[in-house]
Amino acid sequence: MIEDIELETLINEVYEYYGFDFGSYSRASLKRRVNRVMHLDGFTHFHEFLSRVRYDPEYYKRMVDEITVNVTEMFRDPSFYAVVRNEILPLLGTKPFIRLWHAGCSTGEEVYSMAIMLKEAGLLHKSLIYATDINSTVLETAKKGIFPLRMMKEYSENYRDAGGQEDFSNYYIANYGIAKFNEELAEKMVFSQHNLVSDTSFNEFDMILCRNVLIYFDNDLQKRVINLFDESLAVLGFLALGTKETIKYSVTPNKYKQLDKEKIWRKVK
Amino acid sequence: MEESKIISGCKVVIIGGSAGSLNALMQILPELPELKGFAIVIVVHRKSTDDQTLEELIALKSSVSVKPVEDKVPLLPGFVYVAPSNYHLLFEKNETLSLDISEKINYSRPSIDVSFESAAEIYGESLVGILLSGSNTDGTYGLKTIQAAGGTIVVQNPLAADMPFMPHNAILNTQPDFVLDNNEILKFISTINT
Ligand SMILES: C[S@@+](CC[C@H](N)C(=O)[O-])C[C@H]1O[C@@H](n2cnc3c(N)ncnc32)[C@H](O)[C@@H]1O
């Protein structure tokens, strides 16, 4: 493992050279990720790694892509999606127009899951789904809607457990180990780079989903990001976080009301 | 076991296990007296569907209190924490726990190696690592990191384990401070910081 002081040096240099602030990221995970990328790329000395990051912007980009954790799934936590399908979409459906934001969307599996549910609820045509991440490489994948074919068995089970009744394989075309999702699903998606650390609110939404992103941030940054969501959420809109994340320490308690046991809160005032 | 060796200055006891470890945990945890100045963190491989059941079982059967693990919860002495399924459990300098959803390690998330190594980084000498029953190699590397950081390592006697492979692998590849049966593990934990 690299030393703590080395990690802090890297954080400072990255900020100085590239303006990206990892200073509020959880150190335990960040340290593992930096170690991992150094190891993957064959660096034995931290100072060699550091000077490469400094002087080679291409390599800096690779490092950022590798230290962000991009693991994601379709219909991960089926009970969460069941609540969205059964309780939230009917409420959103009464609006003339529905705006959603997936913050930290990674390769887009969640975004396509949401589009499938909106389509089945007959709401996709009047929805707009913004999907953002800092990692531009994952956004490229997300735009294409191409996911590994070997995952489809698990995803179709998740889909079913989340209340899906269609034949899941109708949503994609299988080809040489990949599953290409129907382009119709992507028609209402807008992908763009957005940094939760430094970028501001850019619209007002009826639902914001940011799952398993806050776990990589320290308490202060979590609070700031939840404030950003609060500013970006319409009254009576919904905020959804990962199963082990909470808004409890970040907003005034009676402003939000939690739904069931899921990590979904409705902004009540 | 050197009966006289009592561990002092311990802040965290981290217990890892896989297949068959539930039995051992259920023999040990319900019998534990109040934890004196340290917390117990349990990292076991399990299906995501029975996420709550282990906590409930422990809460039901034992007098030590279980705190549910959410991201960034403070790690307080006197309580038992159980790593949630589908996340790696990591330790932060300010004595909070954080969660991470990165790739599985040893086909596992949570991985015992990942949590042991992270705890060793933060707690060093004030950490005790215990590895129980299981049928893969997760945990061995983690025990090494705990020992290298000055902590104490304990392995369940493979003869007492439902699945001996995991403790056996650890014994072959590390020098455990203690190799103990379930009731000896219970005694060992009960005397920590006394
Ligand atoms: C584990 S993924 C979560 C994917 C998906 N939401 C899920 O739960 O399955 C975390 C994502 O957060 C992104 N991320 C990390 N820091 C970010 C930041 N400052 N701004 C925006 N996205 C960020 C990462 O690039 C990564 O794609």
XYZ file of C-alpha atoms and ligand atoms in Angstrom:
490
model
C 0.000 0.000 0.000
C 1.094 3.571 -0.664
C 1.637 5.795 2.352
C -1.051 8.188 3.545
C 1.240 11.110 2.831
C 1.702 9.913 -0.752
C -2.039 9.776 -1.262
C -2.350 13.344 0.030
C 0.437 14.432 -2.300
C -1.373 12.908 -5.253
C -4.630 14.616 -4.254
C -2.872 17.986 -4.001
C -0.990 17.629 -7.274
C -4.086 16.532 -9.172
C -5.884 19.568 -7.847
C -3.026 21.874 -8.776
C -2.420 20.480 -12.262
C -5.935 19.550 -13.330
C -8.293 21.333 -10.940
C -9.995 18.121 -9.893
C -10.601 17.901 -6.142
C -10.434 14.408 -4.675
C -9.878 15.981 -1.250
C -13.319 15.008 0.024
C -13.314 11.436 -1.219
C -13.318 8.624 1.360
C -9.682 7.753 1.875
C -10.023 4.006 2.466
C -11.464 3.336 -0.967
C -9.377 5.968 -2.758
C -6.185 4.451 -1.418
C -7.139 0.990 -2.610
C -8.018 2.321 -6.052
C -4.755 4.248 -6.427
C -2.821 1.160 -5.391
C -4.775 -0.884 -7.850
C -4.099 1.366 -10.843
C -0.395 1.669 -9.938
C -0.193 -2.077 -9.791
C -2.165 -2.602 -13.032
C 0.117 -0.220 -14.869
C 3.307 -1.694 -13.490
C 4.546 1.184 -11.337
C 6.752 0.120 -8.454
C 7.590 3.585 -7.146
C 5.048 6.152 -6.202
C 7.150 9.057 -7.487
C 7.251 7.582 -11.013
C 3.495 7.209 -10.961
C 3.078 10.755 -9.667
C 5.250 12.329 -12.350
C 3.430 10.398 -15.066
C 0.118 11.707 -13.742
C 1.516 15.232 -13.688
C 3.019 15.378 -17.128
C 0.775 13.121 -19.162
C -2.842 14.378 -19.342
C -3.879 11.220 -21.193
C -2.559 9.140 -18.345
C -4.243 11.403 -15.823
C -7.546 10.682 -17.556
C -6.865 6.965 -17.426
C -6.097 7.242 -13.731
C -9.385 9.028 -13.025
C -11.275 6.412 -15.064
C -9.610 3.662 -13.061
C -9.941 5.092 -9.586
C -13.644 5.805 -9.917
C -15.597 2.665 -9.119
C -17.982 1.988 -12.001
C -19.525 -1.318 -10.976
C -23.255 -1.263 -11.717
C -26.152 -3.559 -12.643
C -29.599 -3.464 -14.218
C -32.418 -3.607 -11.680
C -29.925 -3.959 -8.813
C -31.960 -4.326 -5.571
C -35.229 -5.442 -7.213
C -37.308 -4.360 -4.205
C -36.162 -0.791 -4.827
C -37.323 -0.928 -8.443
C -40.608 -2.514 -7.389
C -41.344 0.520 -5.222
C -40.443 2.860 -8.070
C -42.695 0.921 -10.425
C -45.659 0.522 -8.094
C -45.626 3.675 -6.022
C -43.626 6.397 -7.699
C -44.341 6.092 -11.395
C -48.123 6.301 -10.900
C -47.594 9.613 -9.059
C -45.172 10.984 -11.621
C -47.532 9.847 -14.374
C -50.068 12.515 -13.438
C -47.634 15.216 -14.588
C -47.620 16.494 -18.164
C -43.868 16.062 -18.361
C -41.406 14.058 -16.240
C -37.783 15.005 -15.662
C -35.356 12.524 -14.112
C -31.680 12.760 -13.237
C -29.350 9.813 -12.739
C -26.280 11.311 -11.051
C -23.234 9.042 -11.217
C -24.873 6.819 -13.842
C -21.698 4.924 -14.728
C -22.217 2.711 -17.814
C -25.961 3.331 -17.791
C -27.483 0.043 -16.639
C -29.709 1.882 -14.161
C -30.775 4.394 -16.777
C -31.932 1.677 -19.162
C -33.706 -0.064 -16.275
C -35.593 3.142 -15.602
C -36.424 3.648 -19.293
C -37.861 0.119 -19.455
C -40.128 0.795 -16.480
C -41.214 4.177 -17.869
C -42.017 2.560 -21.185
C -44.061 -0.194 -19.557
C -45.955 2.422 -17.560
C -46.708 4.286 -20.794
C -44.707 7.307 -19.611
C -41.502 7.206 -21.593
C -42.795 9.452 -24.362
C -43.289 12.320 -21.928
C -40.107 11.764 -19.937
C -36.628 13.180 -20.179
C -33.814 11.319 -18.426
C -30.593 13.190 -17.742
C -27.718 10.863 -16.952
C -24.405 12.262 -15.750
C -21.036 11.073 -14.506
C -17.526 12.506 -14.251
C -16.038 9.579 -16.081
C -16.362 10.290 -19.820
C -15.408 6.748 -20.807
C -18.364 5.168 -19.000
C -20.678 7.764 -20.547
C -19.618 6.624 -24.032
C -20.597 3.059 -23.140
C -23.865 4.246 -21.647
C -24.807 6.116 -24.840
C -24.398 2.960 -26.878
C -26.618 0.872 -24.607
C -24.394 -2.145 -25.067
C -23.959 -4.445 -22.086
C -22.327 -7.872 -21.647
C -24.612 -10.665 -22.811
C -23.483 -12.923 -19.965
C -25.191 -10.594 -17.481
C -28.635 -10.914 -19.082
C -29.727 -13.962 -17.140
C -29.164 -12.189 -13.841
C -30.706 -8.953 -15.124
C -33.823 -10.680 -16.384
C -34.226 -12.314 -12.963
C -33.799 -8.938 -11.291
C -36.315 -7.471 -13.738
C -38.839 -10.175 -12.891
C -38.246 -9.772 -9.120
C -38.883 -6.053 -9.589
C -42.308 -6.788 -11.039
C -41.431 -6.922 -14.746
C -43.849 -9.048 -16.763
C -42.548 -8.803 -20.302
C -40.064 -11.060 -21.970
C -36.858 -9.255 -20.988
C -35.026 -10.462 -24.089
C -37.360 -8.379 -26.257
C -35.506 -5.301 -25.060
C -32.181 -6.154 -26.664
C -30.564 -7.855 -29.600
C -27.950 -10.439 -28.723
C -24.842 -10.519 -30.840
C -21.329 -11.917 -30.269
C -21.387 -11.710 -26.492
C -23.076 -8.335 -26.296
C -26.627 -7.223 -25.700
C -27.562 -4.082 -27.626
C -30.604 -2.407 -26.073
C -33.347 -1.033 -28.309
C -32.616 2.471 -29.459
C -36.146 3.502 -28.695
C -35.246 3.251 -24.987
C -32.422 5.752 -25.425
C -34.472 8.350 -27.304
C -35.339 10.208 -24.112
C -31.889 10.002 -22.529
C -29.405 12.871 -22.392
C -25.891 11.953 -21.303
C -23.377 14.516 -20.175
C -20.368 14.985 -17.968
C -21.158 16.556 -14.614
C -18.980 16.694 -11.541
C -20.876 16.474 -8.263
C -17.929 18.017 -6.417
C -17.776 21.253 -8.360
C -20.644 21.632 -10.846
C -23.937 23.318 -10.013
C -27.577 22.498 -10.419
C -28.678 22.575 -14.079
C -32.403 21.908 -14.048
C -35.372 21.074 -11.860
C -36.279 17.417 -11.584
C -39.186 15.257 -10.464
C -36.896 12.440 -9.489
C -33.173 12.287 -8.781
C -31.363 8.960 -8.446
C -27.848 8.852 -7.070
C -27.119 5.359 -5.908
C -23.805 4.114 -4.567
C -21.966 7.317 -5.348
C -22.111 9.050 -1.949
C -20.334 6.092 -0.317
C -17.171 7.360 -2.014
C -17.504 10.810 -0.411
C -16.795 11.993 3.133
C -19.575 13.407 5.317
C -19.021 17.023 4.287
C -19.139 16.322 0.587
C -22.184 14.100 1.075
C -23.948 17.032 2.675
C -22.968 19.389 -0.129
C -24.143 16.966 -2.795
C -27.451 16.353 -1.048
C -27.930 20.106 -0.901
C -27.291 20.246 -4.620
C -29.987 17.611 -5.097
C -32.320 19.501 -2.807
C -31.860 22.625 -4.942
C -32.510 20.569 -8.073
C -35.606 18.755 -6.877
C -39.174 20.005 -7.369
C -41.474 20.001 -4.348
C -43.138 16.565 -4.179
C -40.225 15.160 -6.166
C -38.309 12.021 -5.154
C -34.700 11.462 -4.178
C -33.319 7.906 -4.331
C -30.018 6.773 -2.847
C -28.206 3.426 -2.524
C -29.413 0.869 0.025
C -26.785 1.868 2.603
C -26.861 5.621 2.100
C -28.955 8.237 3.888
C -29.971 11.914 3.822
C -30.508 11.796 7.577
C -27.476 13.895 8.503
C -27.786 16.325 5.617
C -31.231 17.940 5.423
C -33.803 19.204 7.863
C -35.764 16.112 8.868
C -39.320 17.238 8.167
C -38.570 18.502 4.694
C -38.394 14.933 3.402
C -40.537 11.871 3.999
C -39.103 8.391 3.513
C -41.043 5.784 1.489
C -41.394 2.360 3.044
C -38.095 0.777 3.901
C -36.422 1.858 0.674
C -33.890 4.653 0.427
C -36.340 6.935 -1.335
C -37.426 10.252 0.082
C -40.160 12.597 -1.068
C -39.592 16.308 -0.756
C -42.712 17.410 1.055
C -41.941 21.122 1.330
C -3.054 -21.915 23.721
C -0.956 -19.977 26.167
C -3.716 -19.477 28.697
C -1.937 -16.538 30.274
C -1.782 -14.361 27.165
C -4.504 -11.819 27.508
C -4.882 -9.173 24.862
C -4.979 -5.592 26.049
C -5.366 -2.291 24.273
C -7.623 -3.899 21.718
C -10.020 -1.612 19.856
C -11.463 -3.925 17.260
C -11.954 -7.667 16.862
C -12.678 -8.499 13.248
C -14.083 -11.924 12.459
C -14.155 -13.392 8.957
C -15.943 -16.512 7.823
C -17.669 -18.227 4.971
C -19.540 -21.504 4.609
C -20.154 -23.067 8.015
C -19.115 -19.998 10.003
C -22.631 -19.211 11.158
C -22.600 -22.232 13.451
C -19.406 -21.091 15.087
C -20.683 -17.530 15.434
C -23.850 -18.802 17.054
C -21.824 -20.759 19.588
C -19.652 -17.768 20.386
C -21.678 -14.560 20.195
C -24.639 -15.426 22.447
C -22.266 -16.298 25.287
C -20.188 -13.130 25.164
C -20.131 -10.809 28.161
C -20.110 -7.032 27.663
C -17.319 -6.014 25.282
C -14.737 -4.035 27.235
C -13.584 -1.110 25.166
C -13.638 -2.822 21.801
C -16.039 -3.447 18.922
C -16.623 -6.666 17.007
C -16.912 -6.491 13.227
C -18.176 -9.557 11.384
C -17.448 -10.109 7.712
C -19.089 -13.224 6.351
C -20.000 -14.303 2.852
C -23.736 -14.641 2.466
C -26.540 -14.327 -0.043
C -27.931 -10.833 -0.435
C -31.440 -12.153 0.157
C -30.767 -13.096 3.776
C -29.168 -9.757 4.532
C -30.991 -8.908 7.719
C -31.245 -12.396 9.191
C -27.752 -12.662 10.658
C -28.125 -9.348 12.504
C -31.537 -10.412 13.731
C -30.252 -13.778 14.854
C -27.395 -12.206 16.789
C -29.633 -9.531 18.287
C -32.108 -12.163 19.337
C -29.655 -14.559 20.881
C -27.065 -12.393 22.532
C -26.796 -9.602 25.031
C -24.264 -7.555 23.074
C -26.020 -5.001 20.856
C -25.849 -5.107 17.116
C -25.553 -1.831 15.207
C -26.740 -1.903 11.622
C -23.999 -0.931 9.192
C -24.691 1.986 6.903
C -22.128 4.061 5.094
C -19.939 6.168 7.468
C -21.411 4.884 10.731
C -19.080 5.482 13.675
C -17.440 2.328 15.000
C -18.169 2.382 18.732
C -16.749 0.114 21.399
C -19.218 -2.308 22.943
C -21.149 -3.074 19.756
C -21.229 -5.736 17.090
C -21.278 -4.692 13.418
C -22.075 -7.020 10.535
C -20.856 -6.211 7.016
C -23.834 -5.914 4.643
C -23.888 -8.210 1.641
C -22.870 -6.886 -1.757
C -20.503 -4.223 -0.438
C -16.903 -4.298 0.682
C -16.510 -2.958 4.203
C -13.668 -0.481 4.755
C -12.267 1.386 7.767
C -11.601 5.124 7.874
C -9.110 7.044 10.015
C -11.835 8.896 11.881
C -13.118 5.526 13.148
C -16.088 5.271 10.831
C -16.955 2.430 8.477
C -17.370 3.020 4.793
C -18.821 0.877 2.056
C -17.559 0.194 -1.429
C -19.213 -1.589 -4.308
C -16.077 -2.268 -6.398
C -15.313 -5.610 -8.059
C -15.574 -8.835 -6.080
C -12.311 -10.108 -4.611
C -11.880 -13.888 -4.226
C -15.337 -14.108 -5.856
C -16.675 -12.360 -2.773
C -18.212 -9.041 -1.784
C -17.713 -8.439 1.072
C -14.242 -9.900 0.845
C -12.576 -10.820 4.122
C -9.135 -9.930 2.752
C -10.300 -6.442 1.831
C -11.787 -5.694 5.263
C -8.912 -7.273 7.187
C -6.338 -5.274 5.249
C -8.287 -2.036 5.636
C -8.756 -2.605 9.389
C -5.049 -3.428 9.771
C -4.139 -0.095 8.146
C -6.202 1.840 10.644
C -5.967 -0.208 13.847
C -2.498 -1.837 13.656
C -1.587 -3.334 17.034
C -5.000 -2.717 18.511
C -6.618 -5.154 16.098
C -7.420 -8.829 16.561
C -8.347 -10.842 13.452
C -10.167 -14.167 13.698
C -10.754 -16.470 10.739
C -13.464 -19.136 10.866
C -14.845 -21.946 8.725
C -15.123 -21.683 4.952
C -14.326 -23.364 1.681
C -12.225 -20.793 -0.157
C -8.980 -18.914 0.428
C -10.403 -15.518 1.381
C -8.948 -14.250 4.666
C -5.449 -15.683 4.548
C -3.886 -12.638 2.896
C -5.872 -10.412 5.249
C -4.531 -12.192 8.325
C -1.005 -11.614 7.020
C -1.625 -7.891 6.730
C -3.019 -7.785 10.280
C 0.028 -9.546 11.651
C 2.402 -7.371 9.640
C 0.756 -4.288 11.149
C 1.317 -5.638 14.668
C -2.122 -7.115 15.329
C -2.981 -10.511 16.760
C -4.295 -13.306 14.547
C -6.436 -16.242 15.556
C -7.569 -19.134 13.381
C -10.382 -21.525 14.187
C -9.084 -25.056 14.679
C -9.876 -26.731 11.335
C -11.053 -29.773 13.285
C -13.705 -27.627 14.919
C -14.770 -25.991 11.647
C -17.704 -27.197 9.556
C -15.632 -26.369 6.482
C -11.961 -26.766 7.375
C -10.482 -25.527 4.088
C -10.357 -21.816 4.881
C -8.791 -22.042 8.362
C -6.485 -24.778 7.144
C -5.277 -22.631 4.275
C -4.600 -19.808 6.752
C -2.581 -22.068 9.039
C -0.487 -23.282 6.122
C 0.308 -19.776 4.937
C 0.581 -17.670 8.101
C 1.866 -18.056 11.653
C -1.286 -17.631 13.718
C -0.831 -16.450 17.298
C -3.561 -18.898 18.312
C -5.394 -21.836 16.784
C -8.537 -22.345 18.866
C -11.733 -24.367 19.201
C -15.039 -22.499 19.386
C -15.214 -22.465 23.180
C -11.602 -21.307 23.353
C -12.383 -18.489 20.927
C -15.229 -17.507 23.231
C -12.901 -17.486 26.249
C -10.278 -15.584 24.293
C -12.664 -12.806 23.277
C -14.152 -12.669 26.788
C -10.776 -11.889 28.340
C -9.779 -9.128 25.916
C -8.959 -5.869 27.763
C -9.806 -7.403 31.133
C -20.534 2.577 -8.187
S -20.976 3.656 -9.499
C -22.724 3.768 -9.274
C -23.485 3.308 -10.478
C -24.979 3.225 -10.303
N -25.555 4.473 -9.826
C -25.365 2.051 -9.415
O -25.638 2.241 -8.235
O -25.386 0.936 -9.912
C -20.353 5.233 -8.950
C -20.247 6.261 -10.070
O -20.038 7.567 -9.515
C -19.205 8.290 -10.392
N -18.609 9.432 -9.691
C -17.583 9.427 -8.811
N -17.272 10.687 -8.443
C -18.133 11.509 -9.100
C -18.307 12.920 -9.132
N -17.526 13.734 -8.420
N -19.286 13.417 -9.919
C -20.082 12.601 -10.649
N -19.967 11.255 -10.663
C -18.991 10.705 -9.899
C -18.203 7.254 -10.851
O -17.552 7.628 -12.043
C -19.081 6.009 -11.002
O -19.511 5.818 -12.312
